[in-house]
Structures are given as C-alpha cells and as structure tokens.
CSV table of C-alpha atoms in Angstrom, one decimal:
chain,number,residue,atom,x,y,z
A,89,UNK,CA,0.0,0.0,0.0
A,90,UNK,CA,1.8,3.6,-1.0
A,91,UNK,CA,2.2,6.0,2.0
A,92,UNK,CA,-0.8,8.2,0.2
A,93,UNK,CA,-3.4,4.9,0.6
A,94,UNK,CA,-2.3,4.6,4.1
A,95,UNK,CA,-2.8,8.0,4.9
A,96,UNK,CA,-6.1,8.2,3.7
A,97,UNK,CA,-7.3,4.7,5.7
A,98,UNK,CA,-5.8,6.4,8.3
A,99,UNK,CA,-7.6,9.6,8.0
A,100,UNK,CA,-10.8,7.3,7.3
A,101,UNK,CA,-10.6,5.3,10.2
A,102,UNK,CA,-10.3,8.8,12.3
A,103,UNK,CA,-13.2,10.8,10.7
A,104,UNK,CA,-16.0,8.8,13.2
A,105,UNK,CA,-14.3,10.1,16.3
A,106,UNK,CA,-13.0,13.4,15.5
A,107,UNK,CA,-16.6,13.4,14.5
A,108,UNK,CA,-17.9,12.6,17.8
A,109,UNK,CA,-15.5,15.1,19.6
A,110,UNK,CA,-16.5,18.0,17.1
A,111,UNK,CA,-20.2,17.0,18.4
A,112,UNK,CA,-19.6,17.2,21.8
A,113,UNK,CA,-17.5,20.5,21.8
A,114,UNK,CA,-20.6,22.1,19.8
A,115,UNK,CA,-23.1,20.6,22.3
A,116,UNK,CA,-20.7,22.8,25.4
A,117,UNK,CA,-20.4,25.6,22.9
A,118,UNK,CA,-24.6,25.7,22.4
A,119,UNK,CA,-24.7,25.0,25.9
A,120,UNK,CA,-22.6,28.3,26.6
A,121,UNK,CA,-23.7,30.6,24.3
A,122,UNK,CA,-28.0,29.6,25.4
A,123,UNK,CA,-28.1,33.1,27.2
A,124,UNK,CA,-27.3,35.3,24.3
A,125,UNK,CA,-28.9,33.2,21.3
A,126,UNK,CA,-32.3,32.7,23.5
A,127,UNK,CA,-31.8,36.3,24.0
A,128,UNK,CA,-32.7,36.9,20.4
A,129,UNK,CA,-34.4,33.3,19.3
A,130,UNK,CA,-35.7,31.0,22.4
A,131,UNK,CA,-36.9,28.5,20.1
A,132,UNK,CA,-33.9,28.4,17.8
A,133,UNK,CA,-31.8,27.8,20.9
A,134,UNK,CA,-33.5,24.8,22.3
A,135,UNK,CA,-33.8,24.0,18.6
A,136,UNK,CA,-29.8,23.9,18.6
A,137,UNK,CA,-28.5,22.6,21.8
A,138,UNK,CA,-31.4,19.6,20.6
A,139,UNK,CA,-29.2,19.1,17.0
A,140,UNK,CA,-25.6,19.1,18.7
A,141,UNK,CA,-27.2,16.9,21.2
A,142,UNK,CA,-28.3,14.2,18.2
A,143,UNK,CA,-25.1,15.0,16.8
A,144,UNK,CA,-22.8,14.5,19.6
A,145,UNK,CA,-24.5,11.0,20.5
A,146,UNK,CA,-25.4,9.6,17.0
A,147,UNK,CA,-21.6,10.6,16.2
A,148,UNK,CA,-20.2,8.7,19.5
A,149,UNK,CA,-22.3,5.7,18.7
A,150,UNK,CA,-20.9,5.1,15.0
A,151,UNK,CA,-17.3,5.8,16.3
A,152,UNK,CA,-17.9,2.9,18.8
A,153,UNK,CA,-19.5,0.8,16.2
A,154,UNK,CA,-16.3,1.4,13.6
A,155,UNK,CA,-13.9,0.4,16.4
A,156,UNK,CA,-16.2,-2.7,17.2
A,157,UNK,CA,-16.0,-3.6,13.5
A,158,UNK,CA,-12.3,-3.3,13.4
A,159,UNK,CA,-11.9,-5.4,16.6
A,160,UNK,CA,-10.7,-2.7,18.9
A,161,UNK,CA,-13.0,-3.4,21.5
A,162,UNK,CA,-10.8,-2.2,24.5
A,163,UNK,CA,-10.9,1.5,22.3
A,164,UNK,CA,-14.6,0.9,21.7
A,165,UNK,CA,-14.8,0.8,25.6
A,166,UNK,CA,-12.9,3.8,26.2
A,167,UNK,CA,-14.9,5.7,23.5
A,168,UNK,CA,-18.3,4.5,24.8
A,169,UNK,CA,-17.4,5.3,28.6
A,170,UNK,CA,-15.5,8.7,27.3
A,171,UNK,CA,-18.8,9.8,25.6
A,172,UNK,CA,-21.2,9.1,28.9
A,173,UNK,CA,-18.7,10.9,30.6
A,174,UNK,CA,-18.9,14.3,28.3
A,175,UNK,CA,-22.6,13.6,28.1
A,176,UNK,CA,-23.0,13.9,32.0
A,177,UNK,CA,-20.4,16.7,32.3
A,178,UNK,CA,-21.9,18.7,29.8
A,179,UNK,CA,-25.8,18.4,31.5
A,180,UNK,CA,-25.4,18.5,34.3
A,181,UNK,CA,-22.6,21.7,34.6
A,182,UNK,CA,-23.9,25.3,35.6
A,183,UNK,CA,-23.8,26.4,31.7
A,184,UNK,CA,-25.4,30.1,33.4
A,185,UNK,CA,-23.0,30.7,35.9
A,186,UNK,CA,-19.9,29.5,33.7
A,187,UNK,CA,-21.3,32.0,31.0
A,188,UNK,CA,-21.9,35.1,33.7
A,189,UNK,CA,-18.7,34.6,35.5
A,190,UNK,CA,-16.1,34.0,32.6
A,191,UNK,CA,-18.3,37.5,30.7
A,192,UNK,CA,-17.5,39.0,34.2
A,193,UNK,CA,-13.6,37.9,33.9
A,194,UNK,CA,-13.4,39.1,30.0
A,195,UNK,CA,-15.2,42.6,30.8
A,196,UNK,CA,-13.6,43.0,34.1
A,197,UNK,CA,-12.2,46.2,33.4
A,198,UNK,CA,-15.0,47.5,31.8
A,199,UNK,CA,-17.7,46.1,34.4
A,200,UNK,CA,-16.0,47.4,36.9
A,201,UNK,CA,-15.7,51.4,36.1
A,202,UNK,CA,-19.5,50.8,35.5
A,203,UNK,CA,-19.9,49.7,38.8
A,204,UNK,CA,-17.5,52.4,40.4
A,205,UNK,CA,-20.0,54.5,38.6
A,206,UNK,CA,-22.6,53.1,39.9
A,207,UNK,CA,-21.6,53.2,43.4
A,208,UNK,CA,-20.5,57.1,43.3
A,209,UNK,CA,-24.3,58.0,42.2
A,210,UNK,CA,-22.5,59.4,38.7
A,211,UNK,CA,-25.0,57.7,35.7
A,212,UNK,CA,-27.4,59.0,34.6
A,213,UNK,CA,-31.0,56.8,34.3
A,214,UNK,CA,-30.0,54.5,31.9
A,215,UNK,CA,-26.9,55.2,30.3
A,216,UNK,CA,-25.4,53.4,27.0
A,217,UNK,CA,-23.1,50.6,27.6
A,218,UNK,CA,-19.4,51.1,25.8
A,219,UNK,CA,-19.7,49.1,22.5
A,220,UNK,CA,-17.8,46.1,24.4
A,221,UNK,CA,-20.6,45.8,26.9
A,222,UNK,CA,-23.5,46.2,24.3
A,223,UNK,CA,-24.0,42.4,23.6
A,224,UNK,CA,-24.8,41.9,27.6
A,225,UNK,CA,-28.2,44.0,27.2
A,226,UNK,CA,-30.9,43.6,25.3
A,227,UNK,CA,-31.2,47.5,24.4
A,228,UNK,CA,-27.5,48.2,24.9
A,229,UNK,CA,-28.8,50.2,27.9
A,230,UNK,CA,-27.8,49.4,31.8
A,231,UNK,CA,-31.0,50.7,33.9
A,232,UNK,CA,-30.8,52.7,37.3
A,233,UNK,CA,-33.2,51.3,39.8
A,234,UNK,CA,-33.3,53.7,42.6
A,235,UNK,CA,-35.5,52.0,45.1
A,236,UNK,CA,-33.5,48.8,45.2
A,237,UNK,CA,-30.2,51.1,44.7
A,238,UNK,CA,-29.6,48.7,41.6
A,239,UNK,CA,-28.0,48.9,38.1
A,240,UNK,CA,-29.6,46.3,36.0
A,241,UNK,CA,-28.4,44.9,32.6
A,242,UNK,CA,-31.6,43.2,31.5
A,243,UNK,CA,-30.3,39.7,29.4
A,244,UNK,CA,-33.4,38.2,28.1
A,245,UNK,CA,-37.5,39.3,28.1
A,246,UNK,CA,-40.3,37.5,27.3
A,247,UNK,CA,-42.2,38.8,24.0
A,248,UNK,CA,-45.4,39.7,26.6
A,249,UNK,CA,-42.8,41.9,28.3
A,250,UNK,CA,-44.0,40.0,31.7
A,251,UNK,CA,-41.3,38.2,32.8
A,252,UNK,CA,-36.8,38.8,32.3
A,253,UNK,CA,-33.6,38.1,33.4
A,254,UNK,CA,-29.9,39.8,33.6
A,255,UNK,CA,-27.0,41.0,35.6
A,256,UNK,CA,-27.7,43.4,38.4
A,257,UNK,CA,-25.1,45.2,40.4
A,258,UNK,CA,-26.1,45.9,44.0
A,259,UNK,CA,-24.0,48.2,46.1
A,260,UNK,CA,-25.5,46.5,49.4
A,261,UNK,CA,-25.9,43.1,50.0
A,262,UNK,CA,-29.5,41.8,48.8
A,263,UNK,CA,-32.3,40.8,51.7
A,264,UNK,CA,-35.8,39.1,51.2
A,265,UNK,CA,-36.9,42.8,50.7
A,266,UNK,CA,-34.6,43.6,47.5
A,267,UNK,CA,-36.5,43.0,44.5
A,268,UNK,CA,-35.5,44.2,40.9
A,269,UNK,CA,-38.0,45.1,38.0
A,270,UNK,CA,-36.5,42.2,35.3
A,271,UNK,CA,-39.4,43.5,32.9
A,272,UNK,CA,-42.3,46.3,32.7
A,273,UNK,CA,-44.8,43.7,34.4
A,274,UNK,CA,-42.3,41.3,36.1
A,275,UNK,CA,-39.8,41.6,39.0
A,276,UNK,CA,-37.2,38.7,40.5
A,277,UNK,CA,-35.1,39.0,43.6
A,278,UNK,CA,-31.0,38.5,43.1
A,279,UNK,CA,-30.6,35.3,44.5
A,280,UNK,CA,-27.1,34.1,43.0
A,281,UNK,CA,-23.8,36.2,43.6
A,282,UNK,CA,-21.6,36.3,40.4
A,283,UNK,CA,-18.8,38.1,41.8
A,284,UNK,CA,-17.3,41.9,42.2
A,285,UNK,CA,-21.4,43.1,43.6
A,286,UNK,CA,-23.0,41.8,40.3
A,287,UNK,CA,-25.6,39.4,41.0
A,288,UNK,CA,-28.4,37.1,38.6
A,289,UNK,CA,-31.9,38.3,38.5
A,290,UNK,CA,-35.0,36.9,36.7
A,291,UNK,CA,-38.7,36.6,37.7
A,292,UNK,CA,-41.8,37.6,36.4
C-alpha cells in the first residue's frame, strides 16, 4: 500500500471520532452561548442545543460501532465510557453561571468602572453601555433602579414583556426585601452572587 493509501485509511478510520468530539465541543459551545442566542431566538436555541445533542451521540455511537467492526474493542470501551462521561459533564454543569462569571472575567475592566459608577451615584438613568458591553443588554442600555439602589443589565424578556432576566449590580448586599424590576410587568429577587457586587436576577 503507497504512504498516500495509508494516509487516507488512516484519516478514514479517524473521521468517526473526531466526528464525535467536534459534536460534543458544539453541544458545550450551544450550551454556553444559550443566554445570548435565547436572547434573540428562544426557540432556535432549544432547537440547537437539541441538533448538537443528536449529533454529539449519534456521532459517539458510530465511532464505537467502527472500532467494534475493526476489533478494537478495548478503544470501543474507552470511546463508549469517554462519551457518557462528556454527556453527563456537559448536562449537568452550571452552563449560566460559567457564562456570567467568565463574561465577568473578560469585561472585568469595563464592568467594573460601571460599577464604580454606579456606586459614586454618577450615571445617569439608563446610560449606554461602551460598545464592548453592548452584547450583555438587550437595548445596549444598563438601567438605574433607585428604590432597590440597583443597576440592571436586563439579558433576556419574554415577547409579553412579563417576565426577564440579567446582571444586576447591587451596592448593598440583597435581603428578602430587594427586588429588581427584570421586565415592565415582572420583577425577580437577586438570589445568585456572580462576583465583584454583580448578581443574577429573573422573575416575572
């Protein structure tokens, strides 16, 4: 067989499991990136994170099958116990809290002059988020809340307008009497710290 021919049984014999790995790193990447796509499109969201999820196991299963079929049953084993293991890992992590905190890392900088801001009584009602920030609101707005002392960047809304979701800064620690408008006929309570006085809100 000439080095080319092996090369491309090689490659052949490969494509079923980089296949299965490109399915599984899409399924954590739709799993990630649910906030900002159902944001804009709920039902194309669930509609993804459902395709990568077919993807990721239908792939798995035909890389186990083509390393059965080649008598590699030890690999077969690995591959089949490797592909539960993603599959758990990847449902059962907190997908919203790894997307707020690592936004809250990359913006640091930014995020944290708004809160300074914030905290010195300086904005104005609902200023304009720097064009960095823009993605992390809905309107490209953050929203002054005086009664609950809050700045809220609102990340999702219903299309009724009656319930929401998104970052709040707080410059006091929240109580069972701190409750944030998340929508014009919906309001949550900030019941999970992200870090640096920014905590989640939704309700409705």
């Amino acid at each position: 067989m000439s080095s080319l021919s092996h090369e491309t049984a090689s490659r052949r014999r490969a494509a079923p499991i980089g296949a299965a790995l490109t399915g599984w790193l899409a399924l954590a990447g739709a799993y990630y990136f649910e906030l900002p796509v159902f944001a804009v499109v709920s039902m194309f969201g669930w509609l993804l994170i459902a395709a990568c999820w077919l993807w990721a196991v239908t792939a798995s299963i035909i890389a186990v099958v083509a390393l059965l079929g080649r008598r590699r049953r030890a690999h077969a084993a690995a591959a089949a116990v490797i592909a539960a293991g993603a599959g758990v890992a990847i449902g059962n992590a907190d997908w919203l809290m790894i997307y707020l905190r690592s936004q809250l890392w990359i913006h640091q900088a930014e995020l944290g002059r708004l809160a300074a801001e914030h905290r010195l009584g300086t904005l104005p009602a609902n200023p304009e988020l720097p064009w960095r920030l823009r993605y992390l609101s809905i309107d490209g707005h953050a929203h002054r809340q005086t009664e609950a002392a809050a700045l809220y960047l609102p990340m999702w809304q219903n299309w009724r307008g009656e319930a929401g979701g998104g970052l709040v800064h707080l410059t006091t620690t929240p109580d069972q009497d701190t409750w944030i408008e998340t929508a014009p006929g919906g309001q949550g309570r900030p019941l999970r710290q992200v870090g640096d006085g920014w905590w989640w809100v939704e309700g409705g």
